[in-house]
mmCIF file of C-alpha atoms in Angstrom:
data_model
loop_
_atom_site.group_PDB
_atom_site.id
_atom_site.type_symbol
_atom_site.label_atom_id
_atom_site.label_comp_id
_atom_site.label_asym_id
_atom_site.label_seq_id
_atom_site.Cartn_x
_atom_site.Cartn_y
_atom_site.Cartn_z
ATOM 1 C CA MET A 115 169.401 95.393 116.659
ATOM 2 C CA ASN A 116 165.720 95.678 118.574
ATOM 3 C CA VAL A 117 164.170 92.963 118.935
ATOM 4 C CA LEU A 118 160.597 91.937 119.120
ATOM 5 C CA LEU A 119 158.280 89.850 121.606
ATOM 6 C CA ASP A 120 155.018 88.922 120.753
ATOM 7 C CA THR A 121 152.025 88.630 123.633
ATOM 8 C CA HIS A 122 153.562 85.419 124.758
ATOM 9 C CA GLY A 123 156.878 87.088 126.008
ATOM 10 C CA ASN A 124 158.497 84.375 122.850
ATOM 11 C CA ARG A 125 161.203 86.165 121.120
ATOM 12 C CA ALA A 126 159.798 87.052 116.945
ATOM 13 C CA ALA A 127 161.098 86.372 113.307
ATOM 14 C CA THR A 128 164.368 88.063 113.594
ATOM 15 C CA PRO A 129 164.540 90.491 109.907
ATOM 16 C CA THR A 130 167.178 90.304 106.888
ATOM 17 C CA ALA A 131 165.146 91.344 104.005
ATOM 18 C CA LYS A 132 166.741 94.352 102.999
ATOM 19 C CA ALA A 133 164.272 97.116 101.747
ATOM 20 C CA THR A 134 163.631 97.073 97.472
ATOM 21 C CA THR A 135 162.220 98.647 95.027
ATOM 22 C CA GLY A 136 158.401 98.263 93.990
ATOM 23 C CA TYR A 137 157.839 95.435 97.235
ATOM 24 C CA ARG A 138 154.525 95.378 97.945
ATOM 25 C CA PRO A 139 153.644 94.842 101.684
ATOM 26 C CA LYS A 140 151.853 91.733 102.417
ATOM 27 C CA LEU A 141 149.664 93.484 105.246
ATOM 28 C CA ASP A 142 146.552 94.940 103.603
ATOM 29 C CA PHE A 143 144.135 96.210 106.245
ATOM 30 C CA VAL A 144 144.240 96.778 109.829
ATOM 31 C CA VAL A 145 141.023 97.464 111.919
ATOM 32 C CA VAL A 146 142.703 100.405 114.009
ATOM 33 C CA GLY A 147 140.034 101.304 116.833
ATOM 34 C CA ALA A 148 139.137 101.884 119.534
ATOM 35 C CA GLN A 149 139.194 99.795 122.333
ATOM 36 C CA LYS A 150 136.224 98.283 123.833
ATOM 37 C CA CYS A 151 134.046 99.450 120.434
ATOM 38 C CA GLY A 152 133.192 95.660 119.100
ATOM 39 C CA THR A 153 136.258 95.211 117.524
ATOM 40 C CA THR A 154 136.855 91.070 119.055
ATOM 41 C CA ALA A 155 134.318 90.502 117.859
ATOM 42 C CA LEU A 156 134.867 91.945 114.074
ATOM 43 C CA TRP A 157 138.133 89.392 114.296
ATOM 44 C CA GLU A 158 136.588 86.604 114.943
ATOM 45 C CA TYR A 159 133.799 87.718 111.268
ATOM 46 C CA LEU A 160 136.424 88.607 109.669
ATOM 47 C CA GLY A 161 138.740 85.336 110.023
ATOM 48 C CA ALA A 162 135.355 82.813 109.075
ATOM 49 C CA HIS A 163 135.459 84.176 106.251
ATOM 50 C CA PRO A 164 138.016 82.497 104.084
ATOM 51 C CA GLU A 165 139.296 85.309 101.749
ATOM 52 C CA VAL A 166 140.113 87.092 104.514
ATOM 53 C CA GLY A 167 143.831 86.027 106.758
ATOM 54 C CA MET A 168 143.603 87.751 110.017
ATOM 55 C CA SER A 169 146.237 87.276 112.632
ATOM 56 C CA LEU A 170 146.469 84.865 115.424
ATOM 57 C CA PRO A 171 146.403 85.915 118.354
ATOM 58 C CA LYS A 172 144.456 89.086 117.493
ATOM 59 C CA GLU A 173 146.349 92.255 118.861
ATOM 60 C CA VAL A 174 149.671 92.573 117.016
ATOM 61 C CA HIS A 175 151.623 95.174 118.469
ATOM 62 C CA LEU A 176 153.801 95.767 116.129
ATOM 63 C CA PHE A 177 154.117 99.792 115.323
ATOM 64 C CA ASP A 178 153.286 100.031 119.229
ATOM 65 C CA SER A 179 155.973 98.253 120.561
ATOM 66 C CA PRO A 180 158.921 99.900 122.699
ATOM 67 C CA ASP A 181 161.055 98.057 120.285
ATOM 68 C CA TYR A 182 159.474 99.334 117.213
ATOM 69 C CA SER A 183 161.448 101.591 115.199
ATOM 70 C CA ALA A 184 161.473 104.306 112.308
ATOM 71 C CA GLU A 185 164.633 102.409 110.709
ATOM 72 C CA TRP A 186 162.287 99.147 109.420
ATOM 73 C CA SER A 187 161.709 98.339 106.363
ATOM 74 C CA PRO A 188 158.358 97.448 105.000
ATOM 75 C CA GLU A 189 159.727 93.660 104.223
ATOM 76 C CA GLU A 190 161.759 93.474 108.194
ATOM 77 C CA ILE A 191 158.201 94.610 109.646
ATOM 78 C CA ASP A 192 156.446 91.668 107.160
ATOM 79 C CA GLU A 193 159.950 89.892 108.530
ATOM 80 C CA ARG A 194 157.916 90.580 112.340
ATOM 81 C CA TYR A 195 154.611 89.876 111.544
ATOM 82 C CA ALA A 196 155.384 86.240 109.600
ATOM 83 C CA PRO A 197 154.461 84.178 112.295
ATOM 84 C CA TRP A 198 151.349 85.910 112.588
ATOM 85 C CA PHE A 199 149.929 84.414 110.003
ATOM 86 C CA SER A 200 151.991 81.353 109.584
ATOM 87 C CA HIS A 201 148.021 79.650 109.464
ATOM 88 C CA CYS A 202 146.525 81.142 105.842
ATOM 89 C CA SER A 203 149.114 81.596 103.238
ATOM 90 C CA GLU A 204 146.239 81.109 100.988
ATOM 91 C CA VAL A 205 143.739 84.334 101.333
ATOM 92 C CA LYS A 206 142.850 87.398 99.896
ATOM 93 C CA VAL A 207 143.376 89.886 101.893
ATOM 94 C CA ARG A 208 145.163 89.781 105.454
ATOM 95 C CA GLY A 209 144.813 91.842 108.096
ATOM 96 C CA GLU A 210 145.222 92.591 112.195
ATOM 97 C CA VAL A 211 143.556 93.817 114.949
ATOM 98 C CA THR A 212 145.013 96.050 117.736
ATOM 99 C CA PRO A 213 142.533 99.791 118.784
ATOM 100 C CA VAL A 214 145.872 101.290 120.179
ATOM 101 C CA TYR A 215 146.667 102.095 116.810
ATOM 102 C CA MET A 216 144.604 105.020 116.201
ATOM 103 C CA TYR A 217 145.771 106.445 120.465
ATOM 104 C CA PHE A 218 149.174 106.761 119.803
ATOM 105 C CA PRO A 219 149.235 109.569 117.233
ATOM 106 C CA GLU A 220 152.810 108.750 115.753
ATOM 107 C CA VAL A 221 152.061 105.233 114.469
ATOM 108 C CA ALA A 222 149.343 106.652 111.094
ATOM 109 C CA SER A 223 151.611 107.877 109.423
ATOM 110 C CA GLU A 224 153.484 104.584 110.343
ATOM 111 C CA LEU A 225 151.007 102.695 109.230
ATOM 112 C CA LYS A 226 151.023 104.679 106.123
ATOM 113 C CA ARG A 227 156.085 104.094 104.847
ATOM 114 C CA TYR A 228 154.695 100.197 105.720
ATOM 115 C CA ASN A 229 152.043 100.383 103.341
ATOM 116 C CA PRO A 230 150.175 103.666 101.413
ATOM 117 C CA GLU A 231 146.821 101.620 100.012
ATOM 118 C CA LEU A 232 146.764 100.420 103.492
ATOM 119 C CA LYS A 233 143.178 100.099 104.767
ATOM 120 C CA LEU A 234 142.071 101.464 107.992
ATOM 121 C CA ILE A 235 138.416 100.186 110.077
ATOM 122 C CA VAL A 236 137.876 101.977 112.854
ATOM 123 C CA LEU A 237 134.450 100.860 115.687
ATOM 124 C CA LEU A 238 133.060 103.962 117.376
ATOM 125 C CA ARG A 239 130.737 103.348 120.401
ATOM 126 C CA ASP A 240 129.354 106.424 122.804
ATOM 127 C CA SER A 241 132.159 107.415 124.490
ATOM 128 C CA ALA A 242 130.745 107.618 128.073
ATOM 129 C CA GLU A 243 130.026 104.006 127.574
ATOM 130 C CA ARG A 244 133.336 103.222 126.260
ATOM 131 C CA ALA A 245 135.099 104.886 128.889
ATOM 132 C CA ILE A 246 133.392 102.682 131.895
ATOM 133 C CA SER A 247 133.227 100.140 130.151
ATOM 134 C CA ASN A 248 137.460 100.445 129.843
ATOM 135 C CA TYR A 249 137.726 100.427 133.172
ATOM 136 C CA TYR A 250 135.936 97.140 134.483
ATOM 137 C CA MET A 251 138.157 96.331 131.608
ATOM 138 C CA GLU A 252 140.823 97.177 134.098
ATOM 139 C CA LYS A 253 139.618 96.782 137.115
ATOM 140 C CA ALA A 254 138.902 92.766 136.764
ATOM 141 C CA ARG A 255 142.413 92.570 135.299
ATOM 142 C CA GLY A 256 143.673 93.865 138.277
ATOM 143 C CA ARG A 257 145.500 97.514 136.972
ATOM 144 C CA GLU A 258 142.556 99.588 138.091
ATOM 145 C CA LYS A 259 142.776 99.841 142.339
ATOM 146 C CA ALA A 260 140.619 103.631 142.125
ATOM 147 C CA PRO A 261 137.229 103.948 141.901
ATOM 148 C CA LEU A 262 135.564 105.158 138.680
ATOM 149 C CA TRP A 263 134.589 108.586 139.835
ATOM 150 C CA LEU A 264 138.690 108.480 140.646
ATOM 151 C CA ALA A 265 139.614 107.472 138.071
ATOM 152 C CA LEU A 266 138.511 109.848 136.236
ATOM 153 C CA LEU A 267 139.790 112.315 137.552
ATOM 154 C CA ILE A 268 143.089 111.618 138.081
ATOM 155 C CA GLU A 269 143.517 110.443 134.300
ATOM 156 C CA PRO A 270 144.892 113.761 133.463
ATOM 157 C CA TRP A 271 147.236 113.396 136.003
ATOM 158 C CA ARG A 272 148.252 110.234 135.492
ATOM 159 C CA MET A 273 148.470 110.976 131.845
ATOM 160 C CA ARG A 274 150.826 114.025 132.547
ATOM 161 C CA ARG A 275 153.230 111.379 134.912
ATOM 162 C CA CYS A 276 153.392 108.427 132.344
ATOM 163 C CA ALA A 277 156.721 108.769 130.838
ATOM 164 C CA SER A 278 157.015 105.437 128.646
ATOM 165 C CA PRO A 279 153.774 105.496 127.103
ATOM 166 C CA ARG A 280 154.323 102.953 125.009
ATOM 167 C CA GLU A 281 155.506 100.230 127.708
ATOM 168 C CA ARG A 282 153.390 97.150 128.475
ATOM 169 C CA HIS A 283 150.750 98.522 131.501
ATOM 170 C CA SER A 284 152.157 102.515 131.482
ATOM 171 C CA LEU A 285 149.851 104.553 132.519
ATOM 172 C CA THR A 286 148.702 105.686 129.353
ATOM 173 C CA ARG A 287 147.853 102.617 128.246
ATOM 174 C CA VAL A 288 146.015 101.329 131.123
ATOM 175 C CA CYS A 289 144.368 104.507 132.215
ATOM 176 C CA SER A 290 143.186 106.531 129.286
ATOM 177 C CA TYR A 291 139.785 105.916 129.730
ATOM 178 C CA ARG A 292 138.048 109.412 129.319
ATOM 179 C CA SER A 293 141.160 110.477 126.537
ATOM 180 C CA ARG A 294 140.195 107.558 123.821
ATOM 181 C CA GLY A 295 137.103 108.907 124.281
ATOM 182 C CA LEU A 296 137.901 111.990 121.764
ATOM 183 C CA TYR A 297 138.225 109.834 118.626
ATOM 184 C CA SER A 298 137.202 113.449 116.360
ATOM 185 C CA ARG A 299 141.428 114.214 116.602
ATOM 186 C CA GLN A 300 142.577 111.136 116.365
ATOM 187 C CA LEU A 301 140.868 110.099 113.470
ATOM 188 C CA ARG A 302 141.615 113.588 111.969
ATOM 189 C CA ASN A 303 145.539 112.636 112.694
ATOM 190 C CA LEU A 304 144.638 109.181 110.554
ATOM 191 C CA LEU A 305 143.223 111.585 108.186
ATOM 192 C CA ARG A 306 146.522 113.630 107.523
ATOM 193 C CA HIS A 307 148.601 110.301 106.501
ATOM 194 C CA PHE A 308 145.344 108.344 104.259
ATOM 195 C CA PRO A 309 142.835 109.202 102.371
ATOM 196 C CA ARG A 310 139.124 109.293 103.029
ATOM 197 C CA ARG A 311 138.549 106.168 100.997
ATOM 198 C CA GLN A 312 140.986 104.601 102.700
ATOM 199 C CA VAL A 313 139.319 104.385 106.089
ATOM 200 C CA LEU A 314 135.914 103.124 107.680
ATOM 201 C CA ILE A 315 133.867 104.479 110.079
ATOM 202 C CA LEU A 316 132.200 101.959 112.026
ATOM 203 C CA ARG A 317 129.561 102.066 114.749
ATOM 204 C CA SER A 318 130.323 99.538 117.215
ATOM 205 C CA LYS A 319 126.035 99.480 118.161
ATOM 206 C CA ASP A 320 125.064 98.738 114.433
ATOM 207 C CA LEU A 321 127.768 95.434 114.338
ATOM 208 C CA LEU A 322 125.130 95.158 117.619
ATOM 209 C CA LEU A 323 121.944 95.286 115.591
ATOM 210 C CA ASP A 324 122.706 94.970 111.713
ATOM 211 C CA GLN A 325 125.277 92.967 111.816
ATOM 212 C CA PRO A 326 125.557 91.749 107.680
ATOM 213 C CA ALA A 327 124.837 95.424 106.653
ATOM 214 C CA VAL A 328 127.843 95.838 108.137
ATOM 215 C CA LEU A 329 129.684 92.995 107.411
ATOM 216 C CA ARG A 330 128.931 93.589 103.779
ATOM 217 C CA ARG A 331 130.612 96.727 104.080
ATOM 218 C CA VAL A 332 134.094 95.867 105.658
ATOM 219 C CA PHE A 333 133.879 93.067 103.152
ATOM 220 C CA ASP A 334 133.209 95.655 99.763
ATOM 221 C CA PHE A 335 135.784 97.566 101.709
ATOM 222 C CA LEU A 336 138.447 95.089 101.705
ATOM 223 C CA GLY A 337 137.218 94.064 98.295
ATOM 224 C CA VAL A 338 136.255 89.898 98.944
ATOM 225 C CA ALA A 339 133.093 88.854 98.460
ATOM 226 C CA ASP A 340 130.253 90.097 100.421
ATOM 227 C CA ASP A 341 127.597 87.444 99.882
ATOM 228 C CA LEU A 342 128.542 85.316 102.981
ATOM 229 C CA VAL A 343 125.953 83.927 105.516
ATOM 230 C CA MET A 344 128.874 83.754 108.095
ATOM 231 C CA PRO A 345 128.654 82.181 111.820
ATOM 232 C CA GLY A 346 127.115 83.742 114.865
ATOM 233 C CA VAL A 347 129.333 85.925 116.990
ATOM 234 C CA ILE A 348 128.175 86.762 120.281
ATOM 235 C CA VAL A 349 128.923 91.123 119.851
ATOM 236 C CA ARG A 350 128.690 91.861 123.680
ATOM 237 C CA SER A 351 126.632 94.909 125.519
ATOM 238 C CA SER A 352 129.070 97.273 128.157
ATOM 239 C CA GLU A 353 125.133 98.928 128.831
ATOM 240 C CA GLN A 354 124.739 97.788 132.698
ATOM 241 C CA HIS A 355 127.691 99.462 133.505
ATOM 242 C CA GLY A 356 127.496 102.793 131.967
ATOM 243 C CA LYS A 357 123.679 104.937 132.515
ATOM 244 C CA ARG A 358 121.720 101.828 134.412
ATOM 245 C CA ARG A 359 125.163 101.522 136.805
ATOM 246 C CA HIS A 360 126.741 104.331 137.284
ATOM 247 C CA PRO A 361 123.585 107.220 135.730
ATOM 248 C CA VAL A 362 125.578 110.761 137.633
ATOM 249 C CA ILE A 363 128.894 109.095 136.566
ATOM 250 C CA SER A 364 127.915 108.498 132.481
ATOM 251 C CA TRP A 365 126.198 111.657 132.508
ATOM 252 C CA LEU A 366 128.524 114.174 134.519
ATOM 253 C CA LEU A 367 131.037 111.478 131.546
ATOM 254 C CA ARG A 368 128.531 112.804 129.109
ATOM 255 C CA LEU A 369 128.828 116.199 130.125
ATOM 256 C CA SER A 370 132.375 116.609 129.923
ATOM 257 C CA TYR A 371 132.311 114.597 126.322
ATOM 258 C CA LEU A 372 129.797 118.175 124.679
ATOM 259 C CA ALA A 373 132.946 119.704 122.688
ATOM 260 C CA GLU A 374 134.004 117.202 121.292
ATOM 261 C CA ARG A 375 130.388 116.828 119.889
ATOM 262 C CA ARG A 376 130.547 119.904 117.925
ATOM 263 C CA ARG A 377 134.508 118.983 116.641
ATOM 264 C CA ALA A 378 133.240 116.163 115.783
ATOM 265 C CA ARG A 379 130.284 117.369 113.631
ATOM 266 C CA GLY A 380 131.207 115.858 109.614
ATOM 267 C CA LEU A 381 133.496 113.589 110.775
ATOM 268 C CA TYR A 382 131.292 110.139 112.643
ATOM 269 C CA GLU A 383 128.810 109.567 114.137
ATOM 270 C CA ILE A 384 127.874 107.965 117.247
#
């Protein structure tokens, strides 16, 4: 039997439940992406809502785990989820935040199989800014040694070279700076499996500049009270890593996304 480890390397709960008719999955929503677009701030806001239970810690990485099996029933998936939600038994809705779920195309069908009524939240930002912010995050973690220009140049080669994308710290996970900003293909993949009414697309700059309005949209989408005064959370902008620090690279990146902007028409707006 496959074994799932949590982010601390501990063995998660071992499933014993069998599939039963009419079972209702315990997870109501997932923030599926995108990375470096404000998902941590949204997780903090949601966790402060008395009717919302968020996983602790933030990212479960269940559906993208190397050990994940499509043979797991919804009950077995919930048993693996259980340790992450032991702190919030009395809430109206439960959710988690794992940004890579949107990037790995095979995850959407498994989310649908787990819970056809699952609601998905997507946060998006300027693709060039996101890519550069992603690079500096991996550089700070010690996983990226190449300069920015070279990391972007060799990204396609790294992606082709990666034999096991799901492995922890794989080249696909770490070095997908530009490709994660190709939002249209990722969103269309989600919408092939979920109706539009179950997918909420937000802009990270709106969360930064008009947090109350964005949170009202999120809470209304989730069906929880939307008239609460939420505590302040710092939503950090990484603008200094983009066009201010790398004006030429930022301009070239934006140029490289011209085709993406055409594909995105009518689908999302950033």
